[in-house]
Amino acid sequence: MPAGTVVAVLGGSGFVGSAVSARLAAKGARVRVVARDPGVPPFPCEVVAADLTQPGAVAAAVAGADVVLPLVLFTGGGSWRVADGGADDAARVNVGIVAEAVAAARGPVVFAGSTSQVGSGAPERIDGTETDQPDSEYDRQKCAAERLVLDAGGCSLRLPTVFGPSAGSPDRGVVTAMARRALAGEPLTVWSAGDMERDLVFVEDVAEAFAAAVAHADRLAGRAWLVGSGAGVAVRALFELIAATVADHTGRPAVPVRSVPPPPHATASDFRSLVADPAALTRATGWRPRVPLADAVSRTVAHLVRSSVDGARAGTPIPG
């Protein structure tokens, strides 16, 4: 991207947003981190503290930006699921803020979608040519917001499971959650056999994908693009890797991985495999994931161990 490109990252202090902001700054962009509580990012940037749900806040936040990245997300709960009864509140953020960003942006908008938008009726391995049939409120809102972006000439990166260390909001995904449990000496539990496959990409690779999208926004315009590894891993095998990696870092025996019955809130999507082929994005931008899964898990565990030690020294231990 041209040096000095002004990029407004809405939600720039979040898990993905902070990594994307740091990568863009490293590539010479003038990054504007916009968040309710942006803190003090560890890289050069403009910091804007704003409640983007307030009238006029989005337009003010993106004023003068060459590219806008709405990386906000609200579910009302601690996972990707939109909380029961919280659809309207979630839509005001997940769709409303994106709509305002599209209306106010003077340049392209790069959206963060999800590979799950295809719905549970899609093939287990997708390449981006599938017809979306979203079957969750989360995915319906993602599709609605994405359509606004694409119709305006922006682009979308559909993300798989993203994980890793973060300088912003902590990763609340399954890899970090299971690593924390293993560090606490607790067994890891997998629903049923755990043979469903997931596609996982390290957060640094995702940040690089957004940097590539900003640099090639014209080439990607009007379309959704898949970000993925192209290689799935069974959930049980993933949990076994996490347990073994924690054992390597701590010198303790690996915690067991046990099968348990699925909870009542489990859906059909929880038991299907979903792997994303990023070949189209690779052809368009040259992006491809660089960090192997085992290395990414090891780096994630190492970060959690360091954080726990540093927190204990400061008198504020990190909870398991």
CSV table of C-alpha atoms in Angstrom, one decimal:
chain,number,residue,atom,x,y,z
A,1,MET,CA,0.0,0.0,0.0
A,2,PRO,CA,1.2,3.6,-0.5
A,3,ALA,CA,3.1,4.9,2.5
A,4,GLY,CA,0.9,7.2,4.5
A,5,THR,CA,-2.4,5.6,3.6
A,6,VAL,CA,-4.9,6.6,6.3
A,7,VAL,CA,-6.7,3.5,7.6
A,8,ALA,CA,-9.4,3.8,10.2
A,9,VAL,CA,-9.8,0.5,12.1
A,10,LEU,CA,-13.2,0.5,13.9
A,11,GLY,CA,-12.7,-1.9,16.8
A,12,GLY,CA,-9.0,-1.4,16.6
A,13,SER,CA,-8.3,-2.5,20.2
A,14,GLY,CA,-10.1,-5.8,19.8
A,15,PHE,CA,-8.5,-9.2,19.4
A,16,VAL,CA,-8.3,-9.2,15.6
A,17,GLY,CA,-8.4,-5.4,15.3
A,18,SER,CA,-5.3,-4.8,17.4
A,19,ALA,CA,-3.3,-7.3,15.3
A,20,VAL,CA,-4.5,-5.8,12.1
A,21,SER,CA,-3.7,-2.3,13.3
A,22,ALA,CA,-0.2,-3.2,14.3
A,23,ARG,CA,0.5,-4.9,11.0
A,24,LEU,CA,-0.8,-2.0,9.0
A,25,ALA,CA,1.3,0.4,11.0
A,26,ALA,CA,4.4,-1.8,10.4
A,27,LYS,CA,3.7,-1.5,6.7
A,28,GLY,CA,3.7,2.3,6.8
A,29,ALA,CA,0.0,3.1,7.0
A,30,ARG,CA,-1.2,5.9,9.2
A,31,VAL,CA,-3.5,3.9,11.4
A,32,ARG,CA,-6.4,5.3,13.3
A,33,VAL,CA,-7.4,3.0,16.1
A,34,VAL,CA,-11.1,3.6,17.0
A,35,ALA,CA,-12.6,2.0,20.1
A,36,ARG,CA,-14.7,2.7,23.1
A,37,ASP,CA,-11.5,2.2,25.2
A,38,PRO,CA,-8.5,2.0,22.9
A,39,GLY,CA,-5.9,2.1,25.6
A,40,VAL,CA,-2.3,2.9,24.5
A,41,PRO,CA,-1.4,0.7,21.5
A,42,PRO,CA,2.2,-0.4,21.4
A,43,PHE,CA,2.7,0.9,17.8
A,44,PRO,CA,2.5,4.4,16.3
A,45,CYS,CA,-1.1,5.4,15.5
A,46,GLU,CA,-3.8,7.9,16.0
A,47,VAL,CA,-6.1,6.9,18.9
A,48,VAL,CA,-9.8,7.8,18.9
A,49,ALA,CA,-12.0,7.0,21.9
A,50,ALA,CA,-15.5,6.8,20.7
A,51,ASP,CA,-18.8,5.0,21.4
A,52,LEU,CA,-19.7,4.1,17.8
A,53,THR,CA,-23.3,3.5,18.6
A,54,GLN,CA,-23.8,7.2,19.3
A,55,PRO,CA,-25.2,9.4,16.5
A,56,GLY,CA,-22.5,10.9,14.2
A,57,ALA,CA,-19.7,8.9,15.9
A,58,VAL,CA,-18.9,6.6,13.0
A,59,ALA,CA,-18.8,9.5,10.4
A,60,ALA,CA,-16.5,11.5,12.7
A,61,ALA,CA,-14.3,8.4,13.2
A,62,VAL,CA,-13.8,7.7,9.5
A,63,ALA,CA,-13.5,11.3,8.3
A,64,GLY,CA,-10.4,11.7,6.1
A,65,ALA,CA,-9.6,8.0,6.0
A,66,ASP,CA,-8.5,6.4,2.7
A,67,VAL,CA,-9.7,2.9,3.8
A,68,VAL,CA,-12.1,1.9,6.5
A,69,LEU,CA,-12.0,-1.5,8.3
A,70,PRO,CA,-15.1,-2.1,10.5
A,71,LEU,CA,-13.8,-4.8,12.8
A,72,VAL,CA,-16.5,-4.4,15.4
A,73,LEU,CA,-18.5,-7.3,16.8
A,74,PHE,CA,-21.2,-7.7,19.3
A,75,THR,CA,-22.9,-10.9,20.3
A,76,GLY,CA,-24.1,-10.2,23.9
A,77,GLY,CA,-22.3,-13.3,25.1
A,78,GLY,CA,-18.8,-14.8,25.4
A,79,SER,CA,-18.8,-16.6,22.1
A,80,TRP,CA,-19.7,-16.1,18.4
A,81,ARG,CA,-23.4,-16.9,19.2
A,82,VAL,CA,-25.8,-14.0,19.3
A,83,ALA,CA,-27.3,-14.2,22.8
A,84,ASP,CA,-31.0,-15.2,23.1
A,85,GLY,CA,-33.1,-12.1,22.8
A,86,GLY,CA,-30.2,-9.9,21.9
A,87,ALA,CA,-30.6,-9.9,18.1
A,88,ASP,CA,-31.6,-6.2,18.0
A,89,ASP,CA,-28.7,-5.1,20.2
A,90,ALA,CA,-26.3,-7.1,18.2
A,91,ALA,CA,-27.6,-5.8,14.9
A,92,ARG,CA,-27.1,-2.2,16.0
A,93,VAL,CA,-23.4,-2.9,16.1
A,94,ASN,CA,-22.8,-5.7,13.6
A,95,VAL,CA,-25.0,-4.1,10.9
A,96,GLY,CA,-25.7,-0.6,12.0
A,97,ILE,CA,-22.1,0.6,12.5
A,98,VAL,CA,-21.1,-1.1,9.2
A,99,ALA,CA,-23.9,0.7,7.3
A,100,GLU,CA,-22.8,4.1,8.8
A,101,ALA,CA,-19.2,3.4,7.9
A,102,VAL,CA,-20.1,2.5,4.3
A,103,ALA,CA,-22.2,5.7,4.0
A,104,ALA,CA,-19.5,7.9,5.4
A,105,ALA,CA,-16.3,6.4,3.9
A,106,ARG,CA,-14.6,8.2,1.1
A,107,GLY,CA,-12.7,5.1,0.1
A,108,PRO,CA,-13.0,1.4,0.1
A,109,VAL,CA,-14.3,-0.6,3.1
A,110,VAL,CA,-12.8,-3.9,4.0
A,111,PHE,CA,-15.1,-6.0,6.0
A,112,ALA,CA,-14.5,-9.0,8.4
A,113,GLY,CA,-16.9,-11.8,7.5
A,114,SER,CA,-17.0,-15.4,8.5
A,115,THR,CA,-16.6,-18.7,6.7
A,116,SER,CA,-19.7,-19.9,8.6
A,117,GLN,CA,-21.9,-17.5,6.6
A,118,VAL,CA,-22.4,-20.3,4.0
A,119,GLY,CA,-24.6,-22.2,6.5
A,120,SER,CA,-24.7,-25.8,7.5
A,121,GLY,CA,-25.9,-27.0,4.1
A,122,ALA,CA,-22.6,-26.1,2.4
A,123,PRO,CA,-19.9,-28.7,1.5
A,124,GLU,CA,-17.4,-29.4,4.2
A,125,ARG,CA,-14.7,-27.9,2.1
A,126,ILE,CA,-15.6,-24.5,0.6
A,127,ASP,CA,-13.9,-22.4,-2.1
A,128,GLY,CA,-16.0,-19.2,-2.1
A,129,THR,CA,-18.3,-20.2,-5.0
A,130,GLU,CA,-21.1,-21.6,-2.6
A,131,THR,CA,-24.5,-19.9,-2.2
A,132,ASP,CA,-25.0,-18.6,1.3
A,133,GLN,CA,-27.7,-20.1,3.4
A,134,PRO,CA,-27.0,-18.7,6.9
A,135,ASP,CA,-28.8,-20.5,9.6
A,136,SER,CA,-27.8,-18.5,12.7
A,137,GLU,CA,-28.5,-15.0,13.7
A,138,TYR,CA,-24.8,-14.2,13.8
A,139,ASP,CA,-24.3,-15.3,10.2
A,140,ARG,CA,-27.5,-13.6,9.0
A,141,GLN,CA,-26.1,-10.3,10.5
A,142,LYS,CA,-22.7,-10.9,8.9
A,143,CYS,CA,-24.3,-11.5,5.5
A,144,ALA,CA,-26.4,-8.3,5.8
A,145,ALA,CA,-23.5,-6.2,6.7
A,146,GLU,CA,-21.3,-7.7,4.1
A,147,ARG,CA,-23.8,-7.1,1.4
A,148,LEU,CA,-23.8,-3.4,2.2
A,149,VAL,CA,-20.0,-3.3,1.9
A,150,LEU,CA,-19.9,-5.2,-1.4
A,151,ASP,CA,-22.7,-3.2,-3.0
A,152,ALA,CA,-20.7,-0.1,-2.2
A,153,GLY,CA,-17.6,-1.5,-3.9
A,154,GLY,CA,-15.7,-2.7,-0.9
A,155,CYS,CA,-14.6,-6.2,-0.1
A,156,SER,CA,-14.9,-8.8,2.6
A,157,LEU,CA,-12.5,-11.3,4.1
A,158,ARG,CA,-14.3,-14.3,5.5
A,159,LEU,CA,-12.4,-15.6,8.4
A,160,PRO,CA,-12.2,-19.2,9.9
A,161,THR,CA,-11.3,-19.8,13.5
A,162,VAL,CA,-8.7,-17.2,14.4
A,163,PHE,CA,-6.4,-17.6,17.4
A,164,GLY,CA,-3.2,-16.4,19.0
A,165,PRO,CA,-1.7,-13.8,21.3
A,166,SER,CA,-3.1,-10.3,21.3
A,167,ALA,CA,-2.0,-6.9,22.3
A,168,GLY,CA,-5.7,-5.9,22.6
A,169,SER,CA,-8.7,-7.7,23.8
A,170,PRO,CA,-7.8,-11.3,24.7
A,171,ASP,CA,-8.6,-14.2,22.4
A,172,ARG,CA,-11.8,-15.8,23.7
A,173,GLY,CA,-11.7,-18.7,21.2
A,174,VAL,CA,-11.5,-22.4,21.6
A,175,VAL,CA,-7.7,-22.7,21.3
A,176,THR,CA,-6.9,-20.2,24.0
A,177,ALA,CA,-9.7,-21.5,26.2
A,178,MET,CA,-8.4,-25.1,26.0
A,179,ALA,CA,-4.8,-24.0,26.6
A,180,ARG,CA,-5.9,-22.1,29.7
A,181,ARG,CA,-7.7,-25.2,31.0
A,182,ALA,CA,-4.6,-27.4,30.3
A,183,LEU,CA,-2.4,-24.9,32.1
A,184,ALA,CA,-4.7,-25.2,35.0
A,185,GLY,CA,-4.3,-29.0,35.0
A,186,GLU,CA,-7.9,-29.6,33.9
A,187,PRO,CA,-8.9,-32.2,31.4
A,188,LEU,CA,-10.0,-31.1,27.9
A,189,THR,CA,-13.5,-32.1,26.9
A,190,VAL,CA,-14.6,-32.7,23.3
A,191,TRP,CA,-18.2,-33.2,22.3
A,192,SER,CA,-18.9,-36.8,21.1
A,193,ALA,CA,-16.1,-38.2,19.1
A,194,GLY,CA,-14.6,-34.9,18.1
A,195,ASP,CA,-14.0,-35.9,14.6
A,196,MET,CA,-15.4,-32.8,13.0
A,197,GLU,CA,-12.7,-30.7,11.2
A,198,ARG,CA,-12.0,-27.1,11.8
A,199,ASP,CA,-9.9,-24.6,9.8
A,200,LEU,CA,-7.6,-22.5,12.0
A,201,VAL,CA,-5.5,-19.5,11.1
A,202,PHE,CA,-3.0,-17.7,13.4
A,203,VAL,CA,-3.9,-14.1,14.1
A,204,GLU,CA,-0.7,-12.8,12.6
A,205,ASP,CA,-1.6,-14.4,9.3
A,206,VAL,CA,-5.1,-12.9,9.5
A,207,ALA,CA,-3.5,-9.5,10.1
A,208,GLU,CA,-1.4,-10.0,7.0
A,209,ALA,CA,-4.5,-10.9,5.0
A,210,PHE,CA,-6.1,-7.6,5.9
A,211,ALA,CA,-2.9,-5.7,5.0
A,212,ALA,CA,-3.0,-7.5,1.6
A,213,ALA,CA,-6.7,-6.5,1.2
A,214,VAL,CA,-5.9,-2.9,1.9
A,215,ALA,CA,-3.1,-2.9,-0.6
A,216,HIS,CA,-5.2,-4.6,-3.3
A,217,ALA,CA,-8.6,-3.1,-2.4
A,218,ASP,CA,-9.3,-2.3,-6.1
A,219,ARG,CA,-8.6,-5.8,-7.2
A,220,LEU,CA,-10.8,-7.3,-4.5
A,221,ALA,CA,-13.7,-4.9,-4.8
A,222,GLY,CA,-17.3,-6.2,-4.8
A,223,ARG,CA,-16.5,-9.7,-3.6
A,224,ALA,CA,-16.1,-11.8,-0.5
A,225,TRP,CA,-12.8,-13.8,-0.3
A,226,LEU,CA,-12.0,-16.8,1.9
A,227,VAL,CA,-9.2,-16.7,4.4
A,228,GLY,CA,-8.2,-20.2,5.5
A,229,SER,CA,-5.4,-22.8,5.7
A,230,GLY,CA,-7.1,-25.2,3.3
A,231,ALA,CA,-6.3,-28.0,5.7
A,232,GLY,CA,-8.7,-29.0,8.5
A,233,VAL,CA,-7.8,-30.6,11.8
A,234,ALA,CA,-10.2,-32.8,13.8
A,235,VAL,CA,-11.2,-31.1,17.1
A,236,ARG,CA,-10.0,-34.1,19.1
A,237,ALA,CA,-6.6,-34.0,17.4
A,238,LEU,CA,-6.5,-30.2,18.0
A,239,PHE,CA,-7.1,-30.6,21.7
A,240,GLU,CA,-4.5,-33.4,21.9
A,241,LEU,CA,-2.0,-31.0,20.3
A,242,ILE,CA,-2.9,-28.3,22.8
A,243,ALA,CA,-2.5,-30.7,25.7
A,244,ALA,CA,0.9,-32.0,24.4
A,245,THR,CA,2.1,-28.4,23.8
A,246,VAL,CA,1.2,-27.3,27.3
A,247,ALA,CA,3.1,-30.3,28.6
A,248,ASP,CA,6.1,-29.4,26.6
A,249,HIS,CA,6.0,-25.8,28.0
A,250,THR,CA,5.4,-26.8,31.6
A,251,GLY,CA,7.2,-30.1,32.0
A,252,ARG,CA,4.0,-31.6,33.5
A,253,PRO,CA,2.2,-34.7,32.1
A,254,ALA,CA,-0.3,-33.9,29.3
A,255,VAL,CA,-3.9,-33.5,30.6
A,256,PRO,CA,-6.4,-36.0,29.2
A,257,VAL,CA,-8.8,-35.3,26.4
A,258,ARG,CA,-12.2,-36.8,27.2
A,259,SER,CA,-15.4,-37.2,25.1
A,260,VAL,CA,-18.6,-35.8,26.7
A,261,PRO,CA,-22.2,-35.6,25.5
A,262,PRO,CA,-22.9,-32.3,23.6
A,263,PRO,CA,-24.8,-29.7,25.6
A,264,PRO,CA,-28.4,-28.7,24.8
A,265,HIS,CA,-27.4,-25.5,23.0
A,266,ALA,CA,-25.3,-27.4,20.4
A,267,THR,CA,-26.4,-27.0,16.8
A,268,ALA,CA,-26.0,-28.9,13.6
A,269,SER,CA,-23.1,-26.6,12.6
A,270,ASP,CA,-21.2,-27.6,15.7
A,271,PHE,CA,-20.9,-31.2,14.3
A,272,ARG,CA,-20.0,-30.5,10.7
A,273,SER,CA,-16.6,-30.0,9.3
A,274,LEU,CA,-15.7,-26.7,7.6
A,275,VAL,CA,-12.5,-26.0,5.8
A,276,ALA,CA,-11.8,-22.9,3.6
A,277,ASP,CA,-9.7,-23.0,0.5
A,278,PRO,CA,-8.0,-19.5,0.1
A,279,ALA,CA,-6.7,-20.1,-3.4
A,280,ALA,CA,-8.7,-17.3,-4.9
A,281,LEU,CA,-7.3,-14.8,-2.4
A,282,THR,CA,-3.8,-16.1,-3.0
A,283,ARG,CA,-4.1,-15.7,-6.7
A,284,ALA,CA,-5.4,-12.1,-6.3
A,285,THR,CA,-2.9,-10.8,-3.6
A,286,GLY,CA,-0.2,-13.4,-3.0
A,287,TRP,CA,-1.4,-13.9,0.5
A,288,ARG,CA,-1.1,-17.4,2.1
A,289,PRO,CA,-0.9,-18.5,5.7
A,290,ARG,CA,2.7,-18.8,6.9
A,291,VAL,CA,2.6,-20.1,10.5
A,292,PRO,CA,2.1,-23.8,10.8
A,293,LEU,CA,-0.6,-25.0,13.3
A,294,ALA,CA,1.8,-26.6,15.7
A,295,ASP,CA,4.0,-23.5,15.8
A,296,ALA,CA,1.0,-21.2,16.2
A,297,VAL,CA,-0.3,-23.3,19.1
A,298,SER,CA,3.1,-23.3,20.7
A,299,ARG,CA,3.4,-19.5,20.5
A,300,THR,CA,-0.1,-19.1,21.9
A,301,VAL,CA,0.8,-21.3,24.9
A,302,ALA,CA,4.1,-19.6,25.4
A,303,HIS,CA,2.3,-16.2,25.5
A,304,LEU,CA,-0.2,-17.5,28.1
A,305,VAL,CA,2.7,-18.9,30.3
A,306,ARG,CA,4.5,-15.6,30.1
A,307,SER,CA,1.4,-13.6,30.9
A,308,SER,CA,0.7,-15.8,33.9
A,309,VAL,CA,4.3,-15.3,35.2
A,310,ASP,CA,4.3,-11.6,34.6
A,311,GLY,CA,0.9,-11.2,36.2
A,312,ALA,CA,2.0,-13.2,39.2
A,313,ARG,CA,5.0,-11.0,39.6
A,314,ALA,CA,2.8,-7.9,39.4
A,315,GLY,CA,0.4,-9.4,42.0
A,316,THR,CA,-2.4,-10.0,39.5
A,317,PRO,CA,-2.3,-13.6,38.3
A,318,ILE,CA,-4.0,-14.4,35.1
A,319,PRO,CA,-7.0,-16.7,35.7
A,320,GLY,CA,-6.9,-20.2,34.3
